[in-house]
Amino acid sequence: MNIALFSDSYLPTKSGVVTVVMQLKRALEHAGHHVVLVTVTTKTELSPEEEKNILHVPSFLSPVGDNQYVGNPFEKSAIDFCRQHNIQIIHAHTEFSLGHIARVVGRKLNIPVIATTHTMWEDYYRYYLKMGRIIPKAVIRRIVHAAYKHFYALINVSQKARDYFKEPYILPSTPSAVIPNAIDTERFKERKVTESDIKKIRSQFGISDSDRVILYVGRVVEEKRVEELLTVLCRVVRNTEHAKVLFVGDGAALQILKDRVVEEKLTQKILFAGFVDWACLAPYYEISSVFVTASLSEMHSMTVLEAMCMSLPIVCRRDTSFTDTVFHGENGYFADTDEELDSYLAELVSDDKKAKRMGERSFEISKTFSLSVHVNRTLAFYNAVLNSFPKPISDDVLKEAVASVLCKGTVPSGS
């Protein structure tokens, strides 16, 4: 199959969308499919092999978001690029500039264009636009409707995402199915964590063998409720012996958090690693006892999947984006309020046996989110679309196609 992926997010940006797109491209290619990527032009420098079959459209740094680029929506080079590669289906991972280009290419070449819904836009507008907090939800929903209405079908990364996009006045009639995000466990763990790696990180941050680390990995931005999380963590490290916190990630709120930690006189207990390349993350998970997030804006968290893959229990706020990954009392805890996070974190930091038992359960659950299963389901979705296009397709057809893929099996070979 000849497949084109379109994305407004690309390396060196660290985000769930970049991870999803790059691992999907590699996995589809490994299975024998021909895959091209149309994306923005960034400052990254990759090898010719890494840049193979990638078209970069002229772009500029976005005034909103965190290290995000916007491609020229009127760029026409993608039409010839996709024609030359005999593309059969376009899979957009964006709804705006590159998403617009994807839809134009689809119309010109008469091929289906589908999209994955990665973003909870009501939260994004609230945090990233200066006037976002006063824009009525109805207006935001009309914008979302306009951005997505011309896609042939949608892939939702969670039931939360599907429920949102099925709401009245958004896209209740656009056919869709749920395909959860996945993690490439082999690639994530291909660099074995050594004792030297662990000692180096412990030494760098002053973490002793008796310390128990509460880990946050992700963008350090207001959207993720990191300031509210820090308030919780300040209480936990003050009241819990041997508890330390490590924030891994960069973002607009990082300096705000650092300044607060200085004010609270907790610089020895709440630590900041800054940006860490994805290939080097495993040791940070390895030294930790529990993973925490207070975010309520997730669609389907990639860092939660990474933490589970590394056998960590998860403590998070109750949110439907986590209902297929976190099972209360089994591999972590749901907190109904920020205050409830305190007791759950203190419990796991103070009880190594319980943390280990829950972490082992996390690892078992993470196996159901393998990359091979994800790619199988995505290919089943593609095939259902190609079999129906240009006629309309139904939710039931897409749902049955995805459900036909079992949680075990190999990725289909190219055709």
Short mmCIF file of C-alpha atoms in Angstrom, two decimals:
data_model
loop_
_atom_site.label_atom_id
_atom_site.label_comp_id
_atom_site.label_asym_id
_atom_site.label_seq_id
_atom_site.Cartn_x
_atom_site.Cartn_y
_atom_site.Cartn_z
CA MET A 1 0.00 0.00 0.00
CA ASN A 2 1.23 3.52 -0.78
CA ILE A 3 0.49 5.81 2.16
CA ALA A 4 1.10 9.51 2.79
CA LEU A 5 1.25 10.88 6.33
CA PHE A 6 0.76 14.63 6.87
CA SER A 7 1.83 16.37 10.09
CA ASP A 8 2.36 19.91 11.41
CA SER A 9 4.64 18.49 14.13
CA TYR A 10 8.12 17.18 13.40
CA LEU A 11 11.51 16.70 14.99
CA PRO A 12 13.11 18.17 17.05
CA THR A 13 9.77 18.97 18.73
CA LYS A 14 9.07 16.49 21.54
CA SER A 15 5.38 15.69 21.53
CA GLY A 16 3.05 12.73 21.43
CA VAL A 17 2.08 13.54 17.84
CA VAL A 18 5.70 13.46 16.65
CA THR A 19 6.25 10.13 18.40
CA VAL A 20 3.07 8.64 16.92
CA VAL A 21 3.83 9.79 13.37
CA MET A 22 7.48 8.72 13.32
CA GLN A 23 6.88 5.29 14.84
CA LEU A 24 3.89 4.68 12.53
CA LYS A 25 6.00 5.55 9.49
CA ARG A 26 8.79 3.20 10.56
CA ALA A 27 6.41 0.35 11.41
CA LEU A 28 4.49 0.58 8.14
CA GLU A 29 7.75 0.64 6.18
CA HIS A 30 9.04 -2.34 8.14
CA ALA A 31 5.90 -4.22 7.13
CA GLY A 32 6.64 -3.57 3.46
CA HIS A 33 4.38 -0.61 2.77
CA HIS A 34 5.57 2.49 0.92
CA VAL A 35 5.20 5.51 3.20
CA VAL A 36 5.92 9.18 2.61
CA LEU A 37 5.65 12.07 5.05
CA VAL A 38 4.66 15.64 4.22
CA THR A 39 5.55 17.95 7.09
CA VAL A 40 6.87 21.35 8.14
CA THR A 41 10.39 22.67 7.75
CA THR A 42 12.15 22.85 11.12
CA LYS A 43 15.72 23.43 12.29
CA THR A 44 16.44 19.75 12.74
CA GLU A 45 19.34 18.12 10.90
CA LEU A 46 18.81 14.45 10.09
CA SER A 47 20.71 12.02 7.92
CA PRO A 48 19.66 11.42 4.28
CA GLU A 49 18.38 7.99 5.30
CA GLU A 50 16.20 9.50 8.05
CA GLU A 51 14.91 12.10 5.59
CA LYS A 52 14.05 9.50 2.94
CA ASN A 53 10.61 10.03 1.37
CA ILE A 54 9.93 13.19 3.41
CA LEU A 55 8.72 16.44 1.85
CA HIS A 56 9.21 19.61 3.92
CA VAL A 57 6.91 22.47 2.96
CA PRO A 58 7.90 26.12 3.63
CA SER A 59 7.02 26.93 7.25
CA PHE A 60 7.28 29.53 9.98
CA LEU A 61 7.38 29.33 13.77
CA SER A 62 3.88 29.49 15.18
CA PRO A 63 3.02 32.40 17.50
CA VAL A 64 1.00 29.96 19.62
CA GLY A 65 1.92 26.60 21.06
CA ASP A 66 5.31 25.38 22.19
CA ASN A 67 7.99 25.13 19.48
CA GLN A 68 5.33 24.51 16.85
CA TYR A 69 5.61 25.33 13.15
CA VAL A 70 2.96 26.27 10.61
CA GLY A 71 3.27 25.13 7.01
CA ASN A 72 2.23 27.30 4.08
CA PRO A 73 -1.35 26.09 3.46
CA PHE A 74 -1.15 27.18 -0.20
CA GLU A 75 1.94 25.10 -0.97
CA LYS A 76 1.27 22.95 -4.06
CA SER A 77 4.42 20.80 -4.18
CA ALA A 78 2.66 18.09 -2.16
CA ILE A 79 0.35 17.36 -5.10
CA ASP A 80 3.18 16.35 -7.44
CA PHE A 81 5.02 14.63 -4.59
CA CYS A 82 2.06 12.37 -3.80
CA ARG A 83 1.33 11.79 -7.49
CA GLN A 84 4.93 10.69 -8.08
CA HIS A 85 4.66 8.21 -5.21
CA ASN A 86 1.31 6.87 -6.47
CA ILE A 87 -0.31 7.48 -3.07
CA GLN A 88 -3.51 5.53 -2.41
CA ILE A 89 -4.57 7.02 0.93
CA ILE A 90 -3.65 10.12 2.94
CA HIS A 91 -3.54 9.98 6.74
CA ALA A 92 -3.42 13.46 8.31
CA HIS A 93 -2.24 13.97 11.88
CA THR A 94 -3.24 17.61 11.81
CA GLU A 95 -6.34 19.54 10.89
CA PHE A 96 -4.90 22.94 10.05
CA SER A 97 -2.16 23.98 7.58
CA LEU A 98 -0.85 20.54 6.59
CA GLY A 99 -4.33 19.13 7.08
CA HIS A 100 -5.62 21.66 4.56
CA ILE A 101 -2.88 20.67 2.11
CA ALA A 102 -3.79 16.99 2.65
CA ARG A 103 -7.41 17.68 1.74
CA VAL A 104 -6.38 19.62 -1.38
CA VAL A 105 -4.13 16.76 -2.49
CA GLY A 106 -6.92 14.26 -1.84
CA ARG A 107 -9.34 16.21 -4.03
CA LYS A 108 -6.81 16.67 -6.83
CA LEU A 109 -5.81 12.99 -6.88
CA ASN A 110 -9.26 11.63 -6.00
CA ILE A 111 -8.02 9.59 -3.04
CA PRO A 112 -9.43 9.33 0.49
CA VAL A 113 -8.11 11.58 3.25
CA ILE A 114 -8.55 10.48 6.85
CA ALA A 115 -7.32 12.09 10.08
CA THR A 116 -6.37 11.13 13.61
CA THR A 117 -7.77 13.42 16.32
CA HIS A 118 -4.88 14.14 18.69
CA THR A 119 -5.93 17.37 20.40
CA MET A 120 -8.62 18.49 22.83
CA TRP A 121 -9.04 21.85 21.14
CA GLU A 122 -11.14 23.51 23.82
CA ASP A 123 -8.19 23.15 26.20
CA TYR A 124 -5.66 24.19 23.56
CA TYR A 125 -7.47 27.43 22.76
CA ARG A 126 -7.87 28.22 26.45
CA TYR A 127 -4.17 27.93 27.21
CA TYR A 128 -2.45 29.09 24.03
CA LEU A 129 -4.50 32.00 22.70
CA LYS A 130 -4.39 35.30 24.59
CA MET A 131 -8.16 35.67 24.25
CA GLY A 132 -8.75 31.92 24.48
CA ARG A 133 -10.26 31.97 27.95
CA ILE A 134 -13.08 34.25 26.90
CA ILE A 135 -13.88 32.58 23.56
CA PRO A 136 -17.20 30.71 24.01
CA LYS A 137 -17.02 26.95 23.65
CA ALA A 138 -19.63 27.15 20.90
CA VAL A 139 -17.23 29.23 18.80
CA ILE A 140 -14.35 26.80 19.35
CA ARG A 141 -16.58 23.90 18.39
CA ARG A 142 -17.55 25.63 15.16
CA ILE A 143 -13.84 26.07 14.37
CA VAL A 144 -13.19 22.38 15.07
CA HIS A 145 -16.18 21.40 12.94
CA ALA A 146 -14.92 23.51 10.03
CA ALA A 147 -11.40 22.06 10.33
CA TYR A 148 -12.47 18.40 10.33
CA LYS A 149 -15.68 18.26 8.31
CA HIS A 150 -14.01 17.48 4.96
CA PHE A 151 -12.12 14.40 6.15
CA TYR A 152 -13.56 11.13 4.83
CA ALA A 153 -13.24 9.39 8.22
CA LEU A 154 -11.58 9.88 11.62
CA ILE A 155 -9.39 7.77 13.87
CA ASN A 156 -9.96 8.64 17.54
CA VAL A 157 -7.15 7.74 19.95
CA SER A 158 -9.53 7.11 22.86
CA GLN A 159 -13.21 6.82 23.70
CA LYS A 160 -12.91 10.30 25.22
CA ALA A 161 -11.82 11.64 21.83
CA ARG A 162 -14.62 9.85 20.01
CA ASP A 163 -17.27 11.05 22.45
CA TYR A 164 -16.03 14.62 22.06
CA PHE A 165 -16.05 14.60 18.27
CA LYS A 166 -19.47 12.92 18.19
CA GLU A 167 -21.05 15.73 20.19
CA PRO A 168 -23.76 17.80 18.47
CA TYR A 169 -22.43 20.70 16.39
CA ILE A 170 -18.99 19.08 16.07
CA LEU A 171 -18.96 15.98 13.84
CA PRO A 172 -21.75 13.61 14.92
CA SER A 173 -22.16 12.14 11.43
CA THR A 174 -18.49 11.77 10.42
CA PRO A 175 -17.61 8.04 10.51
CA SER A 176 -14.94 7.11 13.03
CA ALA A 177 -13.40 4.34 15.11
CA VAL A 178 -11.15 4.18 18.17
CA ILE A 179 -7.53 3.08 17.70
CA PRO A 180 -5.54 3.81 20.87
CA ASN A 181 -1.98 5.09 20.73
CA ALA A 182 0.79 2.56 21.07
CA ILE A 183 4.42 2.42 22.07
CA ASP A 184 7.29 0.86 20.16
CA THR A 185 8.60 -1.06 23.15
CA GLU A 186 11.56 -2.60 21.33
CA ARG A 187 12.80 0.76 20.08
CA PHE A 188 12.10 2.46 23.41
CA LYS A 189 14.13 -0.16 25.27
CA GLU A 190 16.75 -0.88 22.59
CA ARG A 191 19.37 1.03 24.58
CA LYS A 192 19.72 -1.14 27.67
CA VAL A 193 19.71 0.73 30.95
CA THR A 194 22.98 0.03 32.73
CA GLU A 195 24.01 0.47 36.34
CA SER A 196 26.31 3.22 35.09
CA ASP A 197 23.32 5.08 33.58
CA ILE A 198 21.47 4.93 36.88
CA LYS A 199 24.47 6.05 38.93
CA LYS A 200 25.09 8.95 36.56
CA ILE A 201 21.54 10.30 36.89
CA ARG A 202 21.44 9.76 40.65
CA SER A 203 24.75 11.59 41.01
CA GLN A 204 23.68 14.43 38.70
CA PHE A 205 20.53 15.16 40.70
CA GLY A 206 21.65 14.16 44.19
CA ILE A 207 19.29 11.19 44.42
CA SER A 208 20.39 8.57 46.96
CA ASP A 209 19.59 4.86 46.87
CA SER A 210 17.09 5.37 49.69
CA ASP A 211 15.20 8.12 47.85
CA ARG A 212 11.94 7.29 46.08
CA VAL A 213 11.40 9.33 42.92
CA ILE A 214 8.04 10.65 41.74
CA LEU A 215 8.40 11.22 38.00
CA TYR A 216 6.69 13.60 35.57
CA VAL A 217 7.59 13.35 31.88
CA GLY A 218 6.07 15.65 29.29
CA ARG A 219 5.73 19.22 28.14
CA VAL A 220 5.94 21.62 31.06
CA VAL A 221 3.06 23.84 30.02
CA GLU A 222 -0.05 25.27 31.64
CA GLU A 223 -2.26 22.99 29.54
CA LYS A 224 -0.88 20.01 31.51
CA ARG A 225 -1.80 21.62 34.86
CA VAL A 226 1.83 21.51 35.99
CA GLU A 227 1.45 24.40 38.44
CA GLU A 228 -1.40 22.61 40.20
CA LEU A 229 0.70 19.45 40.20
CA LEU A 230 3.64 21.29 41.75
CA THR A 231 1.41 22.47 44.60
CA VAL A 232 0.58 18.83 45.32
CA LEU A 233 4.19 17.70 45.06
CA CYS A 234 5.44 20.39 47.44
CA ARG A 235 3.12 18.96 50.10
CA VAL A 236 4.16 15.38 49.35
CA VAL A 237 7.92 15.92 49.61
CA ARG A 238 7.50 17.91 52.84
CA ASN A 239 5.39 15.24 54.49
CA THR A 240 6.85 12.02 53.06
CA GLU A 241 10.25 10.72 54.05
CA HIS A 242 12.66 9.96 51.18
CA ALA A 243 10.30 11.40 48.54
CA LYS A 244 11.83 13.36 45.68
CA VAL A 245 10.34 14.66 42.44
CA LEU A 246 11.89 14.76 38.99
CA PHE A 247 10.36 16.79 36.15
CA VAL A 248 11.59 15.70 32.71
CA GLY A 249 10.60 18.01 29.87
CA ASP A 250 10.66 21.58 28.68
CA GLY A 251 8.02 24.22 28.08
CA ALA A 252 6.75 27.71 28.74
CA ALA A 253 5.96 27.02 32.41
CA LEU A 254 9.34 25.48 33.30
CA GLN A 255 10.87 28.67 34.70
CA ILE A 256 7.69 29.40 36.64
CA LEU A 257 8.00 26.02 38.35
CA LYS A 258 11.71 26.47 39.04
CA ASP A 259 11.09 29.87 40.63
CA ARG A 260 8.35 28.45 42.85
CA VAL A 261 10.60 25.63 44.02
CA VAL A 262 13.23 28.19 45.02
CA GLU A 263 10.59 30.19 46.92
CA GLU A 264 9.44 27.02 48.68
CA LYS A 265 13.07 26.15 49.57
CA LEU A 266 12.68 22.69 48.03
CA THR A 267 15.48 22.75 45.45
CA GLN A 268 17.02 19.60 46.97
CA LYS A 269 13.78 17.66 46.70
CA ILE A 270 12.08 18.86 43.50
CA LEU A 271 14.41 18.52 40.53
CA PHE A 272 14.32 19.49 36.85
CA ALA A 273 16.06 17.61 34.05
CA GLY A 274 14.80 19.80 31.20
CA PHE A 275 14.44 18.35 27.72
CA VAL A 276 15.68 14.76 27.34
CA ASP A 277 15.83 13.06 23.97
CA TRP A 278 13.27 10.26 23.61
CA ALA A 279 16.00 7.68 23.01
CA CYS A 280 17.55 8.57 26.39
CA LEU A 281 14.39 8.56 28.54
CA ALA A 282 14.44 4.96 29.75
CA PRO A 283 16.97 5.49 32.60
CA TYR A 284 14.78 8.27 34.07
CA TYR A 285 11.84 5.88 34.26
CA GLU A 286 14.15 3.19 35.63
CA ILE A 287 15.23 5.23 38.69
CA SER A 288 11.64 6.20 39.53
CA SER A 289 9.06 4.63 41.84
CA VAL A 290 5.84 6.18 40.52
CA PHE A 291 4.65 8.27 37.56
CA VAL A 292 2.30 11.20 38.10
CA THR A 293 0.23 13.57 35.98
CA ALA A 294 -2.52 16.02 36.91
CA SER A 295 -3.47 16.75 33.29
CA LEU A 296 -7.13 16.77 32.30
CA SER A 297 -6.51 17.66 28.66
CA GLU A 298 -5.09 14.37 27.38
CA MET A 299 -6.56 12.39 24.52
CA HIS A 300 -4.39 9.29 25.10
CA SER A 301 -1.11 9.94 26.90
CA MET A 302 2.05 8.55 25.32
CA THR A 303 4.13 9.19 28.45
CA VAL A 304 1.70 7.15 30.55
CA LEU A 305 2.21 4.27 28.10
CA GLU A 306 5.99 4.71 28.37
CA ALA A 307 5.82 4.65 32.17
CA MET A 308 3.69 1.50 32.10
CA CYS A 309 6.13 -0.12 29.68
CA MET A 310 8.85 0.62 32.26
CA SER A 311 6.79 -1.02 35.05
CA LEU A 312 5.75 2.08 36.95
CA PRO A 313 2.45 2.55 38.80
CA ILE A 314 0.45 5.55 37.59
CA VAL A 315 -1.20 8.22 39.74
CA CYS A 316 -3.41 10.62 37.79
CA ARG A 317 -6.56 12.69 37.94
CA ARG A 318 -9.73 10.81 37.01
CA ASP A 319 -10.27 11.40 33.30
CA THR A 320 -11.77 9.26 30.54
CA SER A 321 -8.55 9.49 28.51
CA PHE A 322 -6.94 7.13 31.06
CA THR A 323 -9.74 4.58 31.45
CA ASP A 324 -8.12 1.97 29.19
CA THR A 325 -4.64 2.35 30.71
CA VAL A 326 -5.08 3.02 34.44
CA PHE A 327 -7.16 0.67 36.58
CA HIS A 328 -7.79 2.03 40.06
CA GLY A 329 -6.13 -0.14 42.70
CA GLU A 330 -4.51 -2.43 40.11
CA ASN A 331 -1.74 -0.50 38.38
CA GLY A 332 -2.27 2.89 39.96
CA TYR A 333 -4.86 5.30 41.27
CA PHE A 334 -7.41 7.80 39.99
CA ALA A 335 -7.75 10.94 42.10
CA ASP A 336 -11.01 12.86 41.97
CA THR A 337 -9.31 16.01 43.27
CA ASP A 338 -5.78 17.37 43.33
CA GLU A 339 -5.77 16.88 47.10
CA GLU A 340 -6.36 13.14 46.66
CA LEU A 341 -3.16 12.87 44.66
CA ASP A 342 -1.23 13.53 47.91
CA SER A 343 -2.28 10.39 49.72
CA TYR A 344 -1.89 8.08 46.72
CA LEU A 345 1.61 9.34 45.99
CA ALA A 346 2.64 9.12 49.65
CA GLU A 347 1.27 5.57 49.84
CA LEU A 348 3.26 4.30 46.85
CA VAL A 349 6.45 6.13 47.80
CA SER A 350 6.25 4.58 51.28
CA ASP A 351 5.34 1.03 50.21
CA ASP A 352 7.91 -0.49 47.84
CA LYS A 353 6.09 -3.83 47.62
CA LYS A 354 2.80 -2.26 46.57
CA ALA A 355 4.54 0.04 44.08
CA LYS A 356 6.38 -2.95 42.59
CA ARG A 357 3.21 -5.05 42.38
CA MET A 358 1.27 -2.25 40.69
CA GLY A 359 4.20 -1.57 38.37
CA GLU A 360 4.25 -5.19 37.25
CA ARG A 361 0.55 -4.92 36.46
CA SER A 362 1.27 -1.74 34.45
CA PHE A 363 3.75 -3.67 32.36
CA GLU A 364 1.23 -6.43 31.63
CA ILE A 365 -1.42 -3.90 30.60
CA SER A 366 1.07 -2.05 28.38
CA LYS A 367 1.41 -5.15 26.19
CA THR A 368 -2.10 -4.54 24.83
CA PHE A 369 -0.83 -1.25 23.38
CA SER A 370 1.93 -2.79 21.28
CA LEU A 371 2.95 -1.12 18.04
CA SER A 372 2.16 -4.25 16.02
CA VAL A 373 -1.46 -4.23 17.22
CA HIS A 374 -1.74 -0.50 16.54
CA VAL A 375 -0.41 -0.86 12.99
CA ASN A 376 -2.65 -3.87 12.31
CA ARG A 377 -5.68 -1.86 13.36
CA THR A 378 -4.61 1.17 11.34
CA LEU A 379 -4.14 -0.97 8.23
CA ALA A 380 -7.55 -2.56 8.78
CA PHE A 381 -8.98 0.97 8.93
CA TYR A 382 -7.14 1.93 5.71
CA ASN A 383 -8.41 -1.15 3.88
CA ALA A 384 -12.01 -0.52 4.95
CA VAL A 385 -11.73 3.05 3.68
CA LEU A 386 -10.20 2.01 0.35
CA ASN A 387 -12.88 -0.64 -0.15
CA SER A 388 -15.65 1.94 0.34
CA PHE A 389 -14.26 5.13 -1.21
CA PRO A 390 -15.70 7.21 -2.85
CA LYS A 391 -19.00 5.94 -1.44
CA PRO A 392 -19.77 6.85 2.19
CA ILE A 393 -18.59 4.51 4.94
CA SER A 394 -20.34 3.82 8.24
CA ASP A 395 -19.18 3.75 11.85
CA ASP A 396 -20.11 0.07 12.02
CA VAL A 397 -17.89 -0.89 9.07
CA LEU A 398 -14.90 0.91 10.57
CA LYS A 399 -15.55 -0.44 14.05
CA GLU A 400 -15.83 -4.02 12.76
CA ALA A 401 -12.61 -3.65 10.74
CA VAL A 402 -10.66 -2.44 13.78
CA ALA A 403 -12.26 -5.03 16.09
CA SER A 404 -11.25 -7.84 13.74
CA VAL A 405 -7.62 -7.30 14.76
CA LEU A 406 -6.70 -9.34 17.80
CA CYS A 407 -4.23 -8.14 20.41
CA LYS A 408 -1.65 -10.63 19.20
CA GLY A 409 -0.24 -11.19 15.75
CA THR A 410 2.18 -9.82 13.21
CA VAL A 411 1.91 -6.74 11.07
CA PRO A 412 0.48 -7.52 7.60
CA SER A 413 3.02 -7.41 4.79
CA GLY A 414 2.88 -4.78 2.08
CA SER A 415 0.50 -5.09 -0.84
#
